[in-house]
Each structure stands twice: as structure tokens, then as C-alpha cells.
PDB file of C-alpha atoms in Angstrom:
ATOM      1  CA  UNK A   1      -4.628   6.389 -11.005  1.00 53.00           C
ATOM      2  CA  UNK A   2      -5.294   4.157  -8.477  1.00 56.00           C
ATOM      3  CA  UNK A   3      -4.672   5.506  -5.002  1.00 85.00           C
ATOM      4  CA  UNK A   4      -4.430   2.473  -2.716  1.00 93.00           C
ATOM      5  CA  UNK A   5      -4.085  -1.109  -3.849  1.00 95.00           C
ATOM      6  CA  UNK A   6      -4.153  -4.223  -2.207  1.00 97.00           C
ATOM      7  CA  UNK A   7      -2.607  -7.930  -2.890  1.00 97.00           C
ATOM      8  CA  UNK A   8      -3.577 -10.270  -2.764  1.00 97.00           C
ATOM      9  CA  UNK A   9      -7.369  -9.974  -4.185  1.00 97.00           C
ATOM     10  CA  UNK A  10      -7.987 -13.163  -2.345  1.00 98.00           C
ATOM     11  CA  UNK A  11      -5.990 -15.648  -0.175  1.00 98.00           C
ATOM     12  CA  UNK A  12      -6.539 -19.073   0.720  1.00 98.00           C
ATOM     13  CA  UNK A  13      -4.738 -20.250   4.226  1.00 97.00           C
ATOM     14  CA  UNK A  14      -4.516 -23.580   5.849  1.00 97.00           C
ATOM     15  CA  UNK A  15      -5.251 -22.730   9.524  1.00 97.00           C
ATOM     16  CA  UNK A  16      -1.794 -22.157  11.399  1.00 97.00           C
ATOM     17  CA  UNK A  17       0.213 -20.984   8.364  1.00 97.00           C
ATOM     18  CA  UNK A  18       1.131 -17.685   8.376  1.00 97.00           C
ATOM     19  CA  UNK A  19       1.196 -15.004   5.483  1.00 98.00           C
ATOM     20  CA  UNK A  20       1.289 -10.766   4.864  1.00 98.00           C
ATOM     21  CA  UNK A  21      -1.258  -8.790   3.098  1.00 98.00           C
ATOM     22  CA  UNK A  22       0.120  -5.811   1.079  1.00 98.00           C
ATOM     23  CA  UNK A  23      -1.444  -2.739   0.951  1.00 98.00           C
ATOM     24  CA  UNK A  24       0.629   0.003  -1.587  1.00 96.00           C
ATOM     25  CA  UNK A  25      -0.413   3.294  -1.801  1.00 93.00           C
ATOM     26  CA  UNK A  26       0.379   7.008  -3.411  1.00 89.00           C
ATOM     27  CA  UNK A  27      -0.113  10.209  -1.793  1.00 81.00           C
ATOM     28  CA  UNK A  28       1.138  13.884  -1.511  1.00 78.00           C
ATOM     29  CA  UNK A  29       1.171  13.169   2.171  1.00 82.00           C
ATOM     30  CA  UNK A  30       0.149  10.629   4.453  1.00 85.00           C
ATOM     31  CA  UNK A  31      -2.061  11.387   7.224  1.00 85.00           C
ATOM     32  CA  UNK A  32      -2.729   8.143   8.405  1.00 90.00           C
ATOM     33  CA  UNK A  33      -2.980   4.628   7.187  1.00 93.00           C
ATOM     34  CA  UNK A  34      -6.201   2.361   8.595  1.00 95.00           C
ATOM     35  CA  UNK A  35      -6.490  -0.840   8.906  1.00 97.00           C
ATOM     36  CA  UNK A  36     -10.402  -2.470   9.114  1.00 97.00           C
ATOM     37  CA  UNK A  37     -10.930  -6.223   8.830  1.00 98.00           C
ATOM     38  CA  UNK A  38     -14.781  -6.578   7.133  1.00 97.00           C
ATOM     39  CA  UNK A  39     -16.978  -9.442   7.953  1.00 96.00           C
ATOM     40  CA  UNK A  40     -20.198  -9.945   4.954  1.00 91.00           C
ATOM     41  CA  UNK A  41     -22.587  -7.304   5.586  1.00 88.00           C
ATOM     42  CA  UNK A  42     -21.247  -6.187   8.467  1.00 92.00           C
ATOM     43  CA  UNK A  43     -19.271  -2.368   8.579  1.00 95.00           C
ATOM     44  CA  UNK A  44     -15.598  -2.219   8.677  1.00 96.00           C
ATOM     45  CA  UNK A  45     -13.804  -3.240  12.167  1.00 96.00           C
ATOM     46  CA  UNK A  46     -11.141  -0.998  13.100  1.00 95.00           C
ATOM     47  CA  UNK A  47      -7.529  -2.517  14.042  1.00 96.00           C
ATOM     48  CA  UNK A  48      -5.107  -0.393  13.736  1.00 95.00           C
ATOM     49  CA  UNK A  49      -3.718   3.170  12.370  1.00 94.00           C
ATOM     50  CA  UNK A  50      -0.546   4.129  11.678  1.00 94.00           C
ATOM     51  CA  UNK A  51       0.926   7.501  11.079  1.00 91.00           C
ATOM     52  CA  UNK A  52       5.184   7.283   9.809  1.00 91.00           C
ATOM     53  CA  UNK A  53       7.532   4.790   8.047  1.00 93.00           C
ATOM     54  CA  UNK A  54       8.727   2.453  10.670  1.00 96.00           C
ATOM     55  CA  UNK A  55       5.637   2.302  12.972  1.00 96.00           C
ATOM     56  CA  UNK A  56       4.625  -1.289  13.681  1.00 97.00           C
ATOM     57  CA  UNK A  57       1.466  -2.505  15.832  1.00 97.00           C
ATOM     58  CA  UNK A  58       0.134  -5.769  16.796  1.00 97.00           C
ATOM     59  CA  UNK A  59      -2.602  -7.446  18.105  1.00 94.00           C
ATOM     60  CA  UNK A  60      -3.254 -10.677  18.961  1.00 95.00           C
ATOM     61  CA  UNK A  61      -2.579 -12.804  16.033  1.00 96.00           C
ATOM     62  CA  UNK A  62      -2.221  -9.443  13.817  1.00 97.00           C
ATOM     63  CA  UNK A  63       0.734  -6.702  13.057  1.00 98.00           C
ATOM     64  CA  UNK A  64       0.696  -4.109  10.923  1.00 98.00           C
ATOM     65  CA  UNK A  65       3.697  -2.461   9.503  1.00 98.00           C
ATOM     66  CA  UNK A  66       4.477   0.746   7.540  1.00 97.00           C
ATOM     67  CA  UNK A  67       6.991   2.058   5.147  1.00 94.00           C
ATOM     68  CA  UNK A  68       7.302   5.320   2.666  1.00 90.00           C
ATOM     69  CA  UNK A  69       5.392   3.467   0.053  1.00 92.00           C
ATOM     70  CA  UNK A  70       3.385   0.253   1.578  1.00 96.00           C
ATOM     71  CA  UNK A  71       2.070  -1.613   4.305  1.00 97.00           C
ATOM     72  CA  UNK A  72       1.945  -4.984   5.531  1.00 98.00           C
ATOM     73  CA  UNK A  73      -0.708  -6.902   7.539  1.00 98.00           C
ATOM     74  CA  UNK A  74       1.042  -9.750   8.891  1.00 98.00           C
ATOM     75  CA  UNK A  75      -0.760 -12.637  10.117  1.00 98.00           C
ATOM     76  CA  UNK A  76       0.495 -15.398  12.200  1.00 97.00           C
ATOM     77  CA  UNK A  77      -0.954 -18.971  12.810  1.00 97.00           C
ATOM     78  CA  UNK A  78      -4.603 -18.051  11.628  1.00 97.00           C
ATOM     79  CA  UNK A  79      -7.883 -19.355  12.619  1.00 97.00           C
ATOM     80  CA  UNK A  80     -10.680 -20.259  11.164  1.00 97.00           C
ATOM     81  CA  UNK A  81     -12.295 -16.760  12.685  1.00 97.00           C
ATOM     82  CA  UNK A  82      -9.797 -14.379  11.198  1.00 97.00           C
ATOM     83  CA  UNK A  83     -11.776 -15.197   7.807  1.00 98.00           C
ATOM     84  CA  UNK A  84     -12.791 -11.500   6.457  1.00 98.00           C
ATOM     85  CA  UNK A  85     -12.275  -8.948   3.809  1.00 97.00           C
ATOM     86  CA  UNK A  86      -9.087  -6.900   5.741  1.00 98.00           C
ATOM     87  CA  UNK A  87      -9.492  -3.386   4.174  1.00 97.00           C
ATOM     88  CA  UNK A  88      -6.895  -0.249   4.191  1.00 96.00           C
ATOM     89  CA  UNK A  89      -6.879   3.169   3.596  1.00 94.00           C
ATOM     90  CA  UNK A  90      -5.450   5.704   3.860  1.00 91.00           C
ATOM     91  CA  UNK A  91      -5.685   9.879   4.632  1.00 86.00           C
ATOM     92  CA  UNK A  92      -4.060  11.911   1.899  1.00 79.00           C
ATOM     93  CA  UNK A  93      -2.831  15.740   2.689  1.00 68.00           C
ATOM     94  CA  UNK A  94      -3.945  16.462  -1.175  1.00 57.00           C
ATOM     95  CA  UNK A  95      -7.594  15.906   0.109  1.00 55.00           C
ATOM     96  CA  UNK A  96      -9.572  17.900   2.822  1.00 57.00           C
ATOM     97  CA  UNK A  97      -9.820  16.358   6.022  1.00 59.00           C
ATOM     98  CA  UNK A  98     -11.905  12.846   6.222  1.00 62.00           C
ATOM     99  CA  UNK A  99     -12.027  11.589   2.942  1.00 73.00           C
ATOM    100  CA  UNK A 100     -10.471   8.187   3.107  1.00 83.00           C
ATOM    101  CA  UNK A 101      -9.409   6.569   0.000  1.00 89.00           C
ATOM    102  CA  UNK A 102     -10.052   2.348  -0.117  1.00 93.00           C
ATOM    103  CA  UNK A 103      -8.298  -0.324  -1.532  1.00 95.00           C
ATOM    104  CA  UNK A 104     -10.331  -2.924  -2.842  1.00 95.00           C
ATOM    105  CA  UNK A 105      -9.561  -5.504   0.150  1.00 97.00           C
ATOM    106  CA  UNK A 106      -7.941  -8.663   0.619  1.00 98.00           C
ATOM    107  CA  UNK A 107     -10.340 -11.742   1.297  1.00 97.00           C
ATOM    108  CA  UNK A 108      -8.973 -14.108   3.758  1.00 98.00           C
ATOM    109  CA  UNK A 109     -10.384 -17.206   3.864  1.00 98.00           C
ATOM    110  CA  UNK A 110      -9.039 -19.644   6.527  1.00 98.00           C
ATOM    111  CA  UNK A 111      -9.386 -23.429   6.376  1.00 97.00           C
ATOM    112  CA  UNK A 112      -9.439 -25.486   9.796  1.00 95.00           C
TER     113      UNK A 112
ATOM    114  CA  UNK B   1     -19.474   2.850  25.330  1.00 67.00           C
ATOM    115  CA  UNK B   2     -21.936   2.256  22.990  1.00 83.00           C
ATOM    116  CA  UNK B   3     -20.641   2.024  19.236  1.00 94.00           C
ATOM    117  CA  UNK B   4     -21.950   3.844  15.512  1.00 97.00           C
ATOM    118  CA  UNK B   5     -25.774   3.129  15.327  1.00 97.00           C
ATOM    119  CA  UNK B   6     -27.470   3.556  11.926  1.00 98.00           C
ATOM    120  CA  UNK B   7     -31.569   3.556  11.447  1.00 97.00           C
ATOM    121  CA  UNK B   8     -32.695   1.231   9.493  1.00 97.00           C
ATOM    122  CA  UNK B   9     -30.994  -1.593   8.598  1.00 96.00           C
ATOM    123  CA  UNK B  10     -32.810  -2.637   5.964  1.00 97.00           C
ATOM    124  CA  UNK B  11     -34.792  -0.766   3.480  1.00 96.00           C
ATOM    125  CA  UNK B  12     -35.943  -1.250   0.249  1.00 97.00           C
ATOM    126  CA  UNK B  13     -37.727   1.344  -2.182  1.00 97.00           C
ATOM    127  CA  UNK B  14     -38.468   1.824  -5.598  1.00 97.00           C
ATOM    128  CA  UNK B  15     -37.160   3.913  -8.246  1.00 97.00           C
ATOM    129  CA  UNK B  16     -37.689   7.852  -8.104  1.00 97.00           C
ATOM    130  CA  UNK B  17     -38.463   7.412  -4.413  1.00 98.00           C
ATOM    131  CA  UNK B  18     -36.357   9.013  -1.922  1.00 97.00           C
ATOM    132  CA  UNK B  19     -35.039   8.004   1.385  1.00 98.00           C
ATOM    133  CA  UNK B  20     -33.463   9.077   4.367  1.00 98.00           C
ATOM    134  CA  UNK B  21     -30.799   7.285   6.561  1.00 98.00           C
ATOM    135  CA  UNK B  22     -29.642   7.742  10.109  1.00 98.00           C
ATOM    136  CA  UNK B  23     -26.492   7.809  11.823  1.00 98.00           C
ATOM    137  CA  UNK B  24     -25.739   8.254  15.760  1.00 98.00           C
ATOM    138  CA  UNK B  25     -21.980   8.843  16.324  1.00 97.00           C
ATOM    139  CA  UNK B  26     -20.399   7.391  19.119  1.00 97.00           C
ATOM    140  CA  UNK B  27     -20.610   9.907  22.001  1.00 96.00           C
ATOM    141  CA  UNK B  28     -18.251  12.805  22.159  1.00 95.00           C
ATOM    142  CA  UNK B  29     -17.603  12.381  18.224  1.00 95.00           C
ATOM    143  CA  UNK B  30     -18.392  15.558  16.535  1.00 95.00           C
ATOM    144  CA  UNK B  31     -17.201  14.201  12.938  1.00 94.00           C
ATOM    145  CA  UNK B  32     -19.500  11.504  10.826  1.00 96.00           C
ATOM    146  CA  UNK B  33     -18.742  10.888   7.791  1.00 94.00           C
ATOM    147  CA  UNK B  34     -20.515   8.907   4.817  1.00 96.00           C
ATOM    148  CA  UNK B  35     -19.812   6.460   2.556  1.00 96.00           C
ATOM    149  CA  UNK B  36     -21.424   4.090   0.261  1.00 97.00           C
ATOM    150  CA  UNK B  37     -20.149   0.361  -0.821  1.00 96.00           C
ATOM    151  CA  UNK B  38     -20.452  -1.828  -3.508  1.00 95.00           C
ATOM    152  CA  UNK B  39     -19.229  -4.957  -4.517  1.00 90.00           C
ATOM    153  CA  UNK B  40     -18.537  -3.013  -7.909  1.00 88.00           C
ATOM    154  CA  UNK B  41     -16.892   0.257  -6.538  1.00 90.00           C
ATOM    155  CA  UNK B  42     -15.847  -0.986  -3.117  1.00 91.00           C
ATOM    156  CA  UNK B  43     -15.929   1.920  -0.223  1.00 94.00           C
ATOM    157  CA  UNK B  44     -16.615   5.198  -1.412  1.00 93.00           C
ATOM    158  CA  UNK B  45     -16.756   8.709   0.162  1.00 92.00           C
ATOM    159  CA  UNK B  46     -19.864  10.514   0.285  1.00 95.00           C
ATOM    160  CA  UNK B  47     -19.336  13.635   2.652  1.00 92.00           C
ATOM    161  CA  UNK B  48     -18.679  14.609   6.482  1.00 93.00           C
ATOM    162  CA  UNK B  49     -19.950  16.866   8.209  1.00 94.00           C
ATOM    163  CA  UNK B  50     -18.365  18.620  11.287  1.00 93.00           C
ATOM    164  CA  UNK B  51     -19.912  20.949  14.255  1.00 93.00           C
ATOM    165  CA  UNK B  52     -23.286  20.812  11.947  1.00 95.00           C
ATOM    166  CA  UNK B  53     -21.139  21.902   8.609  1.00 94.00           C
ATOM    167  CA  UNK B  54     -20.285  19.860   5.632  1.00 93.00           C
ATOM    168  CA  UNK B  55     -16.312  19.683   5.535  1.00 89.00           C
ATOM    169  CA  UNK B  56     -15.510  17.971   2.847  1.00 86.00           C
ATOM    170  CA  UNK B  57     -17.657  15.979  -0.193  1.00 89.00           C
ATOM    171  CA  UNK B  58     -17.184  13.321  -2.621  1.00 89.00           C
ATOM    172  CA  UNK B  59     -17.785  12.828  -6.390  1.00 90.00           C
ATOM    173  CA  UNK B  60     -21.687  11.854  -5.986  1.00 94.00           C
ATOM    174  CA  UNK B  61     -24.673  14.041  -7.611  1.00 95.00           C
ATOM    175  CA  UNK B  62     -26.703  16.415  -5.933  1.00 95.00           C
ATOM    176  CA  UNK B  63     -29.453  13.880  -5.316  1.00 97.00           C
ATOM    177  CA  UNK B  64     -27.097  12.710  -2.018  1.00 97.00           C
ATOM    178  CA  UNK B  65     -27.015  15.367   0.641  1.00 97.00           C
ATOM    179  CA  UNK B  66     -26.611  14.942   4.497  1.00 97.00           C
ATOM    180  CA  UNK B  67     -27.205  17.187   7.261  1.00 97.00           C
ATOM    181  CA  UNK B  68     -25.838  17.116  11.258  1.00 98.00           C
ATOM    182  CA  UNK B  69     -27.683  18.290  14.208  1.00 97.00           C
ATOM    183  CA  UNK B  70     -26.203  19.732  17.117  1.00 96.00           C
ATOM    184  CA  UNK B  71     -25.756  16.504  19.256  1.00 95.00           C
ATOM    185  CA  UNK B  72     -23.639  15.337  15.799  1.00 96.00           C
ATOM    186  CA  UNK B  73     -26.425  12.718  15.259  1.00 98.00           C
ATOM    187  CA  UNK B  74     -26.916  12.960  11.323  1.00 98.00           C
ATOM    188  CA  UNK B  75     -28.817  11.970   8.386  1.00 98.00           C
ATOM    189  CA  UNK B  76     -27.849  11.386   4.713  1.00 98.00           C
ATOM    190  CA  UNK B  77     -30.921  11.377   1.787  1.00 98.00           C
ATOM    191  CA  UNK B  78     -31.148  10.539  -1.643  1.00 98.00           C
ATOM    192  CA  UNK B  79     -33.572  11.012  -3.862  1.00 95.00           C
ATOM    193  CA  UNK B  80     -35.108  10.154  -7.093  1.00 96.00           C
ATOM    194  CA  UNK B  81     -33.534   6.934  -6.294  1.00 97.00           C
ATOM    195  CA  UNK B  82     -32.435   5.039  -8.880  1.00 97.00           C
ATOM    196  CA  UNK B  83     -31.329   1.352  -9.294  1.00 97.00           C
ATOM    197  CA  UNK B  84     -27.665   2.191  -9.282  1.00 96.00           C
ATOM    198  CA  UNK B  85     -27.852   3.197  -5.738  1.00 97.00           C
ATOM    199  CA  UNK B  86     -28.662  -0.176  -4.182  1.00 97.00           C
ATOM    200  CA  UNK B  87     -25.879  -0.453  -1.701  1.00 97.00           C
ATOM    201  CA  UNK B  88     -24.537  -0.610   1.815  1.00 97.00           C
ATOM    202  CA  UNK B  89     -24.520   2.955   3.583  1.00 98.00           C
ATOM    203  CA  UNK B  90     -22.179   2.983   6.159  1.00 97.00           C
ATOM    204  CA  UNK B  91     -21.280   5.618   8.218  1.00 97.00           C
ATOM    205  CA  UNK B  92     -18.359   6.639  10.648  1.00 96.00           C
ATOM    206  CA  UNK B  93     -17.776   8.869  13.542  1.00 95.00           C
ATOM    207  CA  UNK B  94     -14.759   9.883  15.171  1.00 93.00           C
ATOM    208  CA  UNK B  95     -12.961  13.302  17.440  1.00 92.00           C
ATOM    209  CA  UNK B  96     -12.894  14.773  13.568  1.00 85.00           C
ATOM    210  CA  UNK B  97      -8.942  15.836  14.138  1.00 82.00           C
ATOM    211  CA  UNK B  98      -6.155  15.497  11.460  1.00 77.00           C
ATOM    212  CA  UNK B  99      -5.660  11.709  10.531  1.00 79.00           C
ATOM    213  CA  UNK B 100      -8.447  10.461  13.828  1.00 86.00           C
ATOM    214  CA  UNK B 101      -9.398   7.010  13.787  1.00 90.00           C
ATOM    215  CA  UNK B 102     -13.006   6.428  12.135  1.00 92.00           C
ATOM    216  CA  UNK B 103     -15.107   4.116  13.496  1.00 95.00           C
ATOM    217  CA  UNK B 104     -18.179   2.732  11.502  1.00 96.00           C
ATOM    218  CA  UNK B 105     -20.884   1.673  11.816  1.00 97.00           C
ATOM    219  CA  UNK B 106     -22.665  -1.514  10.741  1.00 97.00           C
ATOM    220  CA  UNK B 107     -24.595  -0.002   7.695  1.00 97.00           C
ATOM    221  CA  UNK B 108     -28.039   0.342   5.880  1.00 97.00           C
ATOM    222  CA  UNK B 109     -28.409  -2.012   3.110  1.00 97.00           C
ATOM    223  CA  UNK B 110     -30.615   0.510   1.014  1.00 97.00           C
ATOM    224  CA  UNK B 111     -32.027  -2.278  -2.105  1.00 97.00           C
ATOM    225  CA  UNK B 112     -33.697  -0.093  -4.965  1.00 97.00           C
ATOM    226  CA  UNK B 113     -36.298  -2.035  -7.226  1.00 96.00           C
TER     227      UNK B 113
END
């Protein structure tokens, strides 16, 4: 059983319109959800973390919201530049310590 | 401050060989943790080690081990390679703490012919 998945697989944006990634997940107890943004061949970029239901964060063009059972990237107006895989994951108590579990990612792709 | 280094970037070996990867944490991180990538499997957990002990480990054989030195610098080796374990090694540091932020590196592209 899948721990963490994301939606869209991919997603295709005209530059300026807006749109939310999903990321759903299951755990005994959530330690922390991560949000990376991936360029090709690159390691994951860190933007944000969030630990409870109700915690938002934002930056720049990003925010990141979280409830009991899912959480939203939100991104307004994009650029051409926020093109990347945008990965989450997330820190379960059922596992020891470190061992983040991955969705599969969302590829953004945005058109000028 | 400087950011996750990994040593090399690039590498490329043959089957049955082995080979050993590098990762400098970024300083004052005494977790690094591994994790391997592919387009097939997406992110995957390898281990972390802690203060010079492995904490926790992932489902991979034997053949991957790791090891951390006292300045949390640490190293991750595989061997008897075999093609199934061309990938992108990344690793990432952080305070090691319940639910810390990990920061990564930007990876070893390890290609196995």
C-alpha cells in the first residue's frame, strides 16, 4: 500500500495560470511533511516542511498547505522557471527516525 | 554556508565491481542519510547514520553498506555491482532530530555497464 501519492503525474501550465498539486498520504503518525521541487539530474531542493493540520507556508510564488490526510502545493501565476519535478514526503512515527517515504512527483512544465 | 557535497559526480563501472561514494554534510549536521533514485522506483531509502552509528536502514541487500566518521562526513559502497544499480545516489544531511529538515545533496550518477 502505497504510502504517499501525488496528482497530478504531470501538469501542463500556460505561464500566469495558477493550479495546486496534491500530495495524499497514510501514516500512523506524521512527523513531518517535505516539500522538494527537483530540477533533471539535479538533488531535491528543499521548500518547505510542515508539521500539523492547518499549517500553511509560502514562498514567493509557492504555498503549501496541510490537512489530516493531504497536502496542497499551490502555485500562483507561474513562470517559465518554476518548471520541475515538485516532490513530497513525508516522516511516519511507524518508521525509525529518517526514513522518508516519496511520492512519485508531480512534473510541472510551464509554457511562456 | 556551504551546502551537501558528494564525490564523484559521475562514475561509471562494470558489473561485479564495487564502488564507493562520498558525502560531506553541511556543517554542524550530525545525521546523513542515503538514498537511491530511479526513474523506475523514484526516491528510495538506503540508511542513516547518526554520531558514527547506523540508525535506521532500508529494504536493500547487504551488498549496500555506509559508514560515518567522526566529523559526520560519510561514505556509502556497493559491491558486486550489478546493472540494476545504475542510478542517482543522493544523499542528505540535517541536525538528525525528530521530523528535521533534510537537505540533499546534488547526487552521484553511479552508470553500471
Amino acid at each position: 500500500e502505497d504510502q504517499v501519492t501525488q496528482s497530478p503525474e504531470a501538469l501542463r501550465l500556460q505561464e500566469g495560470e495558477s493550479s495546486s498539486l496534491n500530495c495524499s498520504y497514510t501514516v500512523s503518525g506524521l512527523r513531518g511533511l517535505f516539500w522538494y521541487r527537483q530540477d533533471p539530474g539535479k538533488g531535491p531542493e528543499f521548500l518547505f516542511t510542515l508539521y500539523s493540520a492547518g499549517e500553511e507556508k509560502e514562498k514567493e510564488r509557492l504555498k503549501a498547505t496541510l490537512t489530516k490526510k493531504e497536502s496542497f502545493l499551490h502555485i500562483t501565476a507561474p513562470k517559465p522557471e518554476d518548471s520541475a519535478t515538485y516532490l513530497c514526503a513525508v516522516l511516519d512515527d511507524w518508521y525509525n527516525n529518517n526514513d522518508m517515504r516519496f511520492g512519485a512527483g508531480t512534473r510541472l512544465t510551464v509554457k511562456p | 554556508k556551504a551546502g551537501v557535497t558528494q564525490t564523484p559526480r559521475y562514475l561509471i563501472k562494470t558489473r561485479g565491481q564495487q564502488v564507493t561514494l562520498s558525502c560531506s554534510p553541511i556543517s554542524g549536521h550530525r545525521s546523513v542519510s542515503w538514498y537511491q533514485q530511479t526513474p523506475g522506483q523514484g526516491l528510495q531509502f538506503l540508511f542513516e547514520y547518526f554520531s558514527e552509528t547506523q540508525r535506521n536502514k532500508g529494504n536493500f541487500p547487504g551488498r549496500f553498506s555506509g559508514r560515518q566518521f567522526s566529523n559526520s562526513r560519510s561514505e556509502m559502497n556497493v559491491s558486486t555491482l550489478e546493472l540494476g544499480d545504475s542510478a542517482l545516489y543522493l544523499c542528505a544531511s540535517s541536525f538528525g532530530g525528530e521530523g528535521d529538515t533534510q537537505y540533499f545533496g546534488p547526487g552521484t550518477r553511479l552508470t553500471v555497464l
